[in-house]
mmCIF file of C-alpha atoms in Angstrom:
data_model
loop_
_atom_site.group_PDB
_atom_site.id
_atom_site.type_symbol
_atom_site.label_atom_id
_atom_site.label_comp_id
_atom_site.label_asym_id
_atom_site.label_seq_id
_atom_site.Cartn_x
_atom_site.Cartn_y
_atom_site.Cartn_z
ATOM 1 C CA UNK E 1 39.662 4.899 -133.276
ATOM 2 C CA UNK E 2 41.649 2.561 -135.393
ATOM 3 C CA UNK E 3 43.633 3.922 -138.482
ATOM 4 C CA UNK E 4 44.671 1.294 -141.253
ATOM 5 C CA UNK E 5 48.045 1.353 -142.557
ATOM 6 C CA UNK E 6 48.988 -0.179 -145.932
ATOM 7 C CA UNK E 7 52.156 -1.623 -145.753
ATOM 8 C CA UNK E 8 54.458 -2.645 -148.784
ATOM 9 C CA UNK E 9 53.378 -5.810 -149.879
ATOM 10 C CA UNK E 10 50.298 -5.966 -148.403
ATOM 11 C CA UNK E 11 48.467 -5.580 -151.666
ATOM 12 C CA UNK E 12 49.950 -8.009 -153.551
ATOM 13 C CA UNK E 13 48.949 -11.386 -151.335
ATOM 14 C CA UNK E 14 50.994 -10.512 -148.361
ATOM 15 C CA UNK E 15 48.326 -12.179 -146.766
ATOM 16 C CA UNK E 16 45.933 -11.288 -143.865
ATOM 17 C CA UNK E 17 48.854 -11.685 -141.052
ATOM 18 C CA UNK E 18 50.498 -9.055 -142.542
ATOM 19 C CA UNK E 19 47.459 -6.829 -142.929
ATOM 20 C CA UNK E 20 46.544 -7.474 -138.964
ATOM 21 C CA UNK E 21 50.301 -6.496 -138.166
ATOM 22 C CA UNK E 22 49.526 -2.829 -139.131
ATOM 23 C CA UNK E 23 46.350 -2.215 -137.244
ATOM 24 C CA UNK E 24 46.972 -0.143 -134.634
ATOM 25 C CA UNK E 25 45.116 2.199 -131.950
ATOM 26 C CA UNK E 26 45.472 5.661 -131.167
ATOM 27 C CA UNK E 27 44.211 5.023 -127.476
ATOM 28 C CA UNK E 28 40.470 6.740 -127.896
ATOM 29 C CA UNK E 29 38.155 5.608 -125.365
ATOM 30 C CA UNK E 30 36.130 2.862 -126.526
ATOM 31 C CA UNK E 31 39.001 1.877 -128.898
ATOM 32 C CA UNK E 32 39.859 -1.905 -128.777
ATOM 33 C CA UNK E 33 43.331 -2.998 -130.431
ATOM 34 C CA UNK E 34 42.711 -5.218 -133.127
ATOM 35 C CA UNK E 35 38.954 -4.570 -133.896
ATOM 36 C CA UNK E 36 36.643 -4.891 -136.849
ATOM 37 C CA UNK E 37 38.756 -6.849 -139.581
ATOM 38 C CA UNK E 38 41.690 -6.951 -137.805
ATOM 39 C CA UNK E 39 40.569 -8.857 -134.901
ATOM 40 C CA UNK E 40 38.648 -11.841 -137.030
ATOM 41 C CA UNK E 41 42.187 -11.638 -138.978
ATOM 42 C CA UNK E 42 43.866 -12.456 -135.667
ATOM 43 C CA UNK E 43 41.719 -15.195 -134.359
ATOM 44 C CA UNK E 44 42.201 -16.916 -137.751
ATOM 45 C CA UNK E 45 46.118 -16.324 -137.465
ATOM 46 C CA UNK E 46 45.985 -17.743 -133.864
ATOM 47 C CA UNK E 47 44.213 -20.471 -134.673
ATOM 48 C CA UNK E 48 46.390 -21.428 -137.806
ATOM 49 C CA UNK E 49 49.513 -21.190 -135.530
ATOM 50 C CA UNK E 50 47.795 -23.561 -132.326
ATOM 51 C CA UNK E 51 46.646 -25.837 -135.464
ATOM 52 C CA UNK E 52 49.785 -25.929 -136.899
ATOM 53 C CA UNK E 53 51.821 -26.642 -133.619
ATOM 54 C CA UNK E 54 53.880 -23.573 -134.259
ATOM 55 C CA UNK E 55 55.810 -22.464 -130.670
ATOM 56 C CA UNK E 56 54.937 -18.792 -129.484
ATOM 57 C CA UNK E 57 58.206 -16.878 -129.787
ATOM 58 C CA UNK E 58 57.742 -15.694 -125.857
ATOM 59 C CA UNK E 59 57.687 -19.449 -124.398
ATOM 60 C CA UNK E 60 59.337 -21.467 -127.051
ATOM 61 C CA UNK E 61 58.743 -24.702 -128.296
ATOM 62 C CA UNK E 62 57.381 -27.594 -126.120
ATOM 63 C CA UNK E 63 59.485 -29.338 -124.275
ATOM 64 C CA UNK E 64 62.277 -26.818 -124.600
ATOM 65 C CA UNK E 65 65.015 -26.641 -121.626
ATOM 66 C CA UNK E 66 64.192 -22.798 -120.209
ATOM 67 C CA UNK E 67 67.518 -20.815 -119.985
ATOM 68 C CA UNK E 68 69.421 -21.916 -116.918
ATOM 69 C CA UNK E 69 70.577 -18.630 -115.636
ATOM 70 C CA UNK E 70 66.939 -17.647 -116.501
ATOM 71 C CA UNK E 71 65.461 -21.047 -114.191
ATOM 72 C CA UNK E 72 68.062 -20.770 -111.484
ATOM 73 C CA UNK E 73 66.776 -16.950 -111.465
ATOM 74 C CA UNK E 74 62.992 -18.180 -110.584
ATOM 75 C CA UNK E 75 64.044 -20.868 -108.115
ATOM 76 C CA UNK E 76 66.199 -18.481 -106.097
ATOM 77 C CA UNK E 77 63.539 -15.331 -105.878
ATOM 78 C CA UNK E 78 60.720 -18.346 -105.089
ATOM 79 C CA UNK E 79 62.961 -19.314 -102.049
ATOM 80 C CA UNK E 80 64.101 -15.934 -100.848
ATOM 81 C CA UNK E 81 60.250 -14.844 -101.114
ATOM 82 C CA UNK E 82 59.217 -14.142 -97.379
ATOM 83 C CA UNK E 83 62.424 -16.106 -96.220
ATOM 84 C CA UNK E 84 65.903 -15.455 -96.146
ATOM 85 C CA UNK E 85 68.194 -18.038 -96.925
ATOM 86 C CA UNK E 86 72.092 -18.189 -97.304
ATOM 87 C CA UNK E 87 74.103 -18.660 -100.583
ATOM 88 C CA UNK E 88 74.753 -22.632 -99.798
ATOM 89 C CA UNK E 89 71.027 -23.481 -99.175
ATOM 90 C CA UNK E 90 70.425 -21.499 -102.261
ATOM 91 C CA UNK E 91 73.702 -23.380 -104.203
ATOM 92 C CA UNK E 92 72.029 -26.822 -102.401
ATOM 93 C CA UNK E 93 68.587 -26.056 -104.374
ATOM 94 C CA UNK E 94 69.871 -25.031 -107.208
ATOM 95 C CA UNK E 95 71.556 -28.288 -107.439
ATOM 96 C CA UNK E 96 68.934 -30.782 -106.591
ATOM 97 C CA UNK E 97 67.495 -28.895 -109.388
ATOM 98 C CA UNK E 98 70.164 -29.851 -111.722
ATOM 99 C CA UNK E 99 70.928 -25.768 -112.663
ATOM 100 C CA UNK E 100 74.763 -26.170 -114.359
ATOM 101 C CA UNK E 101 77.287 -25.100 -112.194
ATOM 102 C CA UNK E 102 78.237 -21.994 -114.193
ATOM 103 C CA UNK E 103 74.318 -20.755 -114.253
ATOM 104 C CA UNK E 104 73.999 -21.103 -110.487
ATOM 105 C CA UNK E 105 77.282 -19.448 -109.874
ATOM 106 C CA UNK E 106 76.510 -16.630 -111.872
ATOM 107 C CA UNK E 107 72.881 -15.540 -110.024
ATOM 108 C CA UNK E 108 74.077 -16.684 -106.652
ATOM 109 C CA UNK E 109 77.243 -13.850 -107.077
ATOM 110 C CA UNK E 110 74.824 -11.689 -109.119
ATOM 111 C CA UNK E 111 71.784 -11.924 -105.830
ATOM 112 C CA UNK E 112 75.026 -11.162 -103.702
ATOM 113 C CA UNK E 113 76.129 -8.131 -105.131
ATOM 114 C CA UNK E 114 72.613 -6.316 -104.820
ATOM 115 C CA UNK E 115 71.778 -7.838 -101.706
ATOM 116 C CA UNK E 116 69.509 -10.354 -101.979
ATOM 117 C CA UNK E 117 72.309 -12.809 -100.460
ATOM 118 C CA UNK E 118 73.702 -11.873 -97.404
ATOM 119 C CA UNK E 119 75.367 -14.303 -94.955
ATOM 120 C CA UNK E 120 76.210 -11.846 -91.896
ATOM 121 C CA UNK E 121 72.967 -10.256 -91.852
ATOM 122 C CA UNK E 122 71.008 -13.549 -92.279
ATOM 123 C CA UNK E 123 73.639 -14.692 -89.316
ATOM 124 C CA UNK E 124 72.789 -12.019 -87.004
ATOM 125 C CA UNK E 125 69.521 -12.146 -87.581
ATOM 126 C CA UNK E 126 69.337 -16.102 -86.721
ATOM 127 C CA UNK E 127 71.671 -15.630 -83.698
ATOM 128 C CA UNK E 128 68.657 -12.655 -82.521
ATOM 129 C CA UNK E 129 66.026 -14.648 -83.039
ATOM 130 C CA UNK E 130 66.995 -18.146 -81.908
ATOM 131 C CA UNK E 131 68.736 -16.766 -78.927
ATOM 132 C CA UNK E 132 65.381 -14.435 -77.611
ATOM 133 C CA UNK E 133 62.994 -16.586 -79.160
ATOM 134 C CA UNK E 134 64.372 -20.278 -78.287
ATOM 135 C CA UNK E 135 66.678 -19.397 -75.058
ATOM 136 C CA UNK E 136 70.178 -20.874 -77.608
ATOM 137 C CA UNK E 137 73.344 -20.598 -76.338
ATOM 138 C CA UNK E 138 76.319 -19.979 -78.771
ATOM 139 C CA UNK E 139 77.258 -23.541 -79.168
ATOM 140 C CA UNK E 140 73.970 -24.319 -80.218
ATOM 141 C CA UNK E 141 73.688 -21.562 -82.884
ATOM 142 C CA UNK E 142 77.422 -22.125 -84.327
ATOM 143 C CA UNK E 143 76.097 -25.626 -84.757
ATOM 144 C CA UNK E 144 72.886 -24.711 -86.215
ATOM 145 C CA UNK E 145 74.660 -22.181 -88.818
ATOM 146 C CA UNK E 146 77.366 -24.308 -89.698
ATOM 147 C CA UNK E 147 74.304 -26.497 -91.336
ATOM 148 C CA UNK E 148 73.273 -23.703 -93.044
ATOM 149 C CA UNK E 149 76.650 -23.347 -94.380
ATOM 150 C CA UNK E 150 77.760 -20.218 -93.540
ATOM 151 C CA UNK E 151 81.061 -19.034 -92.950
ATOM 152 C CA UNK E 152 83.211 -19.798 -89.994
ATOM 153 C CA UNK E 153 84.675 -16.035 -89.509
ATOM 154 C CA UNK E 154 80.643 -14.522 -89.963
ATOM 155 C CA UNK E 155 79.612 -17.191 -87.571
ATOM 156 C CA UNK E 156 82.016 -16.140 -85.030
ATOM 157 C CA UNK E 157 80.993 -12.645 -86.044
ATOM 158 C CA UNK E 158 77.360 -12.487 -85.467
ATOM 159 C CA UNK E 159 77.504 -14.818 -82.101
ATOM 160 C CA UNK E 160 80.161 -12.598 -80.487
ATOM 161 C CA UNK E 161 77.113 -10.110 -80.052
ATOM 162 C CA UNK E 162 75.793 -12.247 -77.424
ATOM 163 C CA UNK E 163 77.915 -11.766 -73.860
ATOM 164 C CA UNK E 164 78.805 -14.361 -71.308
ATOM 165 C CA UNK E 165 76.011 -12.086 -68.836
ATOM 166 C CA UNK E 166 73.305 -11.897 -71.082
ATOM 167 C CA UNK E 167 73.872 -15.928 -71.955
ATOM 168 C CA UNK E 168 74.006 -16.810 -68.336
ATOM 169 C CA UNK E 169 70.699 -14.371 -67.916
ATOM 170 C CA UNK E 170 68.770 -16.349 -70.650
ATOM 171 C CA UNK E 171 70.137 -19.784 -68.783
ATOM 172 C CA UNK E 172 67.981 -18.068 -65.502
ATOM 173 C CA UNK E 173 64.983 -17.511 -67.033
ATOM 174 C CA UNK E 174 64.729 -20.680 -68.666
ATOM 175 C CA UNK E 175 65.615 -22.676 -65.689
ATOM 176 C CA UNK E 176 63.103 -20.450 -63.958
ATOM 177 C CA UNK E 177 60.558 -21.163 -66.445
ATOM 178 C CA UNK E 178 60.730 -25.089 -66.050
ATOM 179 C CA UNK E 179 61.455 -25.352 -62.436
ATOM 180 C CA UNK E 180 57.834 -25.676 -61.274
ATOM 181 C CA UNK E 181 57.259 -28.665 -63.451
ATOM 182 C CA UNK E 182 59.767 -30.611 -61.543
ATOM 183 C CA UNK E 183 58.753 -30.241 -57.810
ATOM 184 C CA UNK E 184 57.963 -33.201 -56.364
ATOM 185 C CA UNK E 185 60.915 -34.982 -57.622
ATOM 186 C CA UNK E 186 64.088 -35.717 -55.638
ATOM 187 C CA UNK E 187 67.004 -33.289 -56.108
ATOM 188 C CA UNK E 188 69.344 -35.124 -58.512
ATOM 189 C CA UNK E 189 66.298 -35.969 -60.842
ATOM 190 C CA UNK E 190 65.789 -32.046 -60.932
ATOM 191 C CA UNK E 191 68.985 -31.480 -61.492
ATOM 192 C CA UNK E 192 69.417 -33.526 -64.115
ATOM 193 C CA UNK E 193 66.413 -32.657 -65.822
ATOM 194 C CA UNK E 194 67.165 -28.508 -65.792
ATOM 195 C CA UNK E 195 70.848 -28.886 -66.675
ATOM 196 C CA UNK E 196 69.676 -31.388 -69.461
ATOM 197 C CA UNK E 197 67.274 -29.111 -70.786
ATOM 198 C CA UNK E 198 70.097 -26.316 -70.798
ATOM 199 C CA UNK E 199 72.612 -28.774 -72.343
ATOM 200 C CA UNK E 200 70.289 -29.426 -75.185
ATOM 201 C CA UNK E 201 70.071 -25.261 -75.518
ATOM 202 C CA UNK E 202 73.999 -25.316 -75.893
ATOM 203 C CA UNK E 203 75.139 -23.902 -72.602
ATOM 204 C CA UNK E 204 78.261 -25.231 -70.963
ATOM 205 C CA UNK E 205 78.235 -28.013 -68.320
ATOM 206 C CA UNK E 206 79.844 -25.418 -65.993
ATOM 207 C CA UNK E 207 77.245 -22.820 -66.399
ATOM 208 C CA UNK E 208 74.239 -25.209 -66.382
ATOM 209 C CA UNK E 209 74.906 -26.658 -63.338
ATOM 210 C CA UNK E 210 75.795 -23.213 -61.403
ATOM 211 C CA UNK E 211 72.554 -21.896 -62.805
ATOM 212 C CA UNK E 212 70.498 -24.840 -61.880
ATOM 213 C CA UNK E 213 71.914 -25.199 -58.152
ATOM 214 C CA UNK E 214 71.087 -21.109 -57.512
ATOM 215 C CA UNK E 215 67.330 -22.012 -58.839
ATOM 216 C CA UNK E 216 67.151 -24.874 -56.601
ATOM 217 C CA UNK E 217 68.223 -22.619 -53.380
ATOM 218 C CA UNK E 218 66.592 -20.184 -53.740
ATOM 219 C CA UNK E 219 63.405 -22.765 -53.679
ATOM 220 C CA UNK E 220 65.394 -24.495 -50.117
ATOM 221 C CA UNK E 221 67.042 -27.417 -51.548
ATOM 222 C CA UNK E 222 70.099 -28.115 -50.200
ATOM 223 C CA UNK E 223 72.774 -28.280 -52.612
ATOM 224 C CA UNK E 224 75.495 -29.356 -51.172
ATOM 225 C CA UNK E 225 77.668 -31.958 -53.121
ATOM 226 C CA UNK E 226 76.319 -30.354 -56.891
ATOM 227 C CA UNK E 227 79.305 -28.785 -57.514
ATOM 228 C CA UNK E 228 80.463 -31.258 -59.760
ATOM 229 C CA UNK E 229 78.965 -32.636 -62.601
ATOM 230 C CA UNK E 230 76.464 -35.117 -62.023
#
């Protein structure tokens, strides 16, 4: 059910925007906003303002900069959507974008204070999965978070959970993993080829090589002479 209201002005040449303002719906089933009179009204009123090149108050006018806080806003929420990232790859985005300083600034603190940001749980949670998932040492994930620009005291932080045993544990099973690809070669080349692999991982020279000369007895090589580096 629509109900008419008459407005001041209305009836003396207000004009037919004015008299489409006051339609309005009560909500009935079957009611549509806007219909009979009113709606025609509207269409014409549309069409005057696409005709006439007249900017909808919601977007603006074409070609108009957005608001910058408003644009860094959207860029940051479209990165962060099913991927956490830290403040500088957000700050990096932002300014390839060419968001003003003072606009990124203020939604990069603003993301940080609710959450949305967060360094030393995106740090642990790289440290978890890279270590499990990859088989990386600490040097390897300091390095790899450093790009990311995170801290140097959360860095230290969120590698610190992994322990010297469970490192050297994930060095075993890695070497373990890859030492049936390289029978049939002579001892050094193995050697060199499982510490290498480990090196690339980020684990020490010193650990590698005790690692890789325990797989290699325990398969019967003699190892004599591979306790220094090769």
């Amino acid at each position: 059910m629509t109900r008419r209201t008459e407005w001041p002005g209305a009836e003396a040449g207000a004009g037919p925007g004015a008299e489409f303002t006051a339609e309005s719906t009560d909500g009935s089933p079957g009611s549509t906003p806007g219909a009979g009179f009113g709606e025609g009204v509207g269409r014409r009123a549309r069409s005057r303002s696409r005709d006439s090149g007249s900017p909808s108050p919601a977007r603006g006018g074409k070609g108009e900069p957005r608001d910058p806080v408003e644009q860094a806003r959207a860029v940051c929420l479209r990165l962060l959507t099913g991927t956490p990232r830290t403040r500088k790859q957000l700050a990096d985005a932002l300014r390839k974008r060419e968001i003003p300083d003072e606009a990124a600034e203020e939604v990069l603190s603003r993301f940080e204070d609710v959450g949305l940001i967060d360094d030393a749980a995106f740090a642990d949670a790289w440290v978890e999965s890279r270590h499990h998932g990859r088989g990386l040492a600490r040097r390897a994930l300091v390095r790899e978070l450093r790009t990311k620009g995170v801290d140097s005291a959360v860095i230290d932080e969120a590698v610190g959970q992994l322990d010297p045993e469970q490192e050297e544990e994930t060095a075993r099973e890695l070497v373990g993993r890859k030492l049936r690809s390289t029978r049939g070669l002579d001892r050094d080349k193995r050697l060199r080829r499982l510490a290498g692999m480990l090196a690339r991982k980020g684990y020490g020279e010193g650990m590698a090589l005790r690692v890789v000369r325990q797989a290699l007895e325990a398969e019967g090589e003699d190892t004599e002479g591979l306790d220094e580096p090769v």
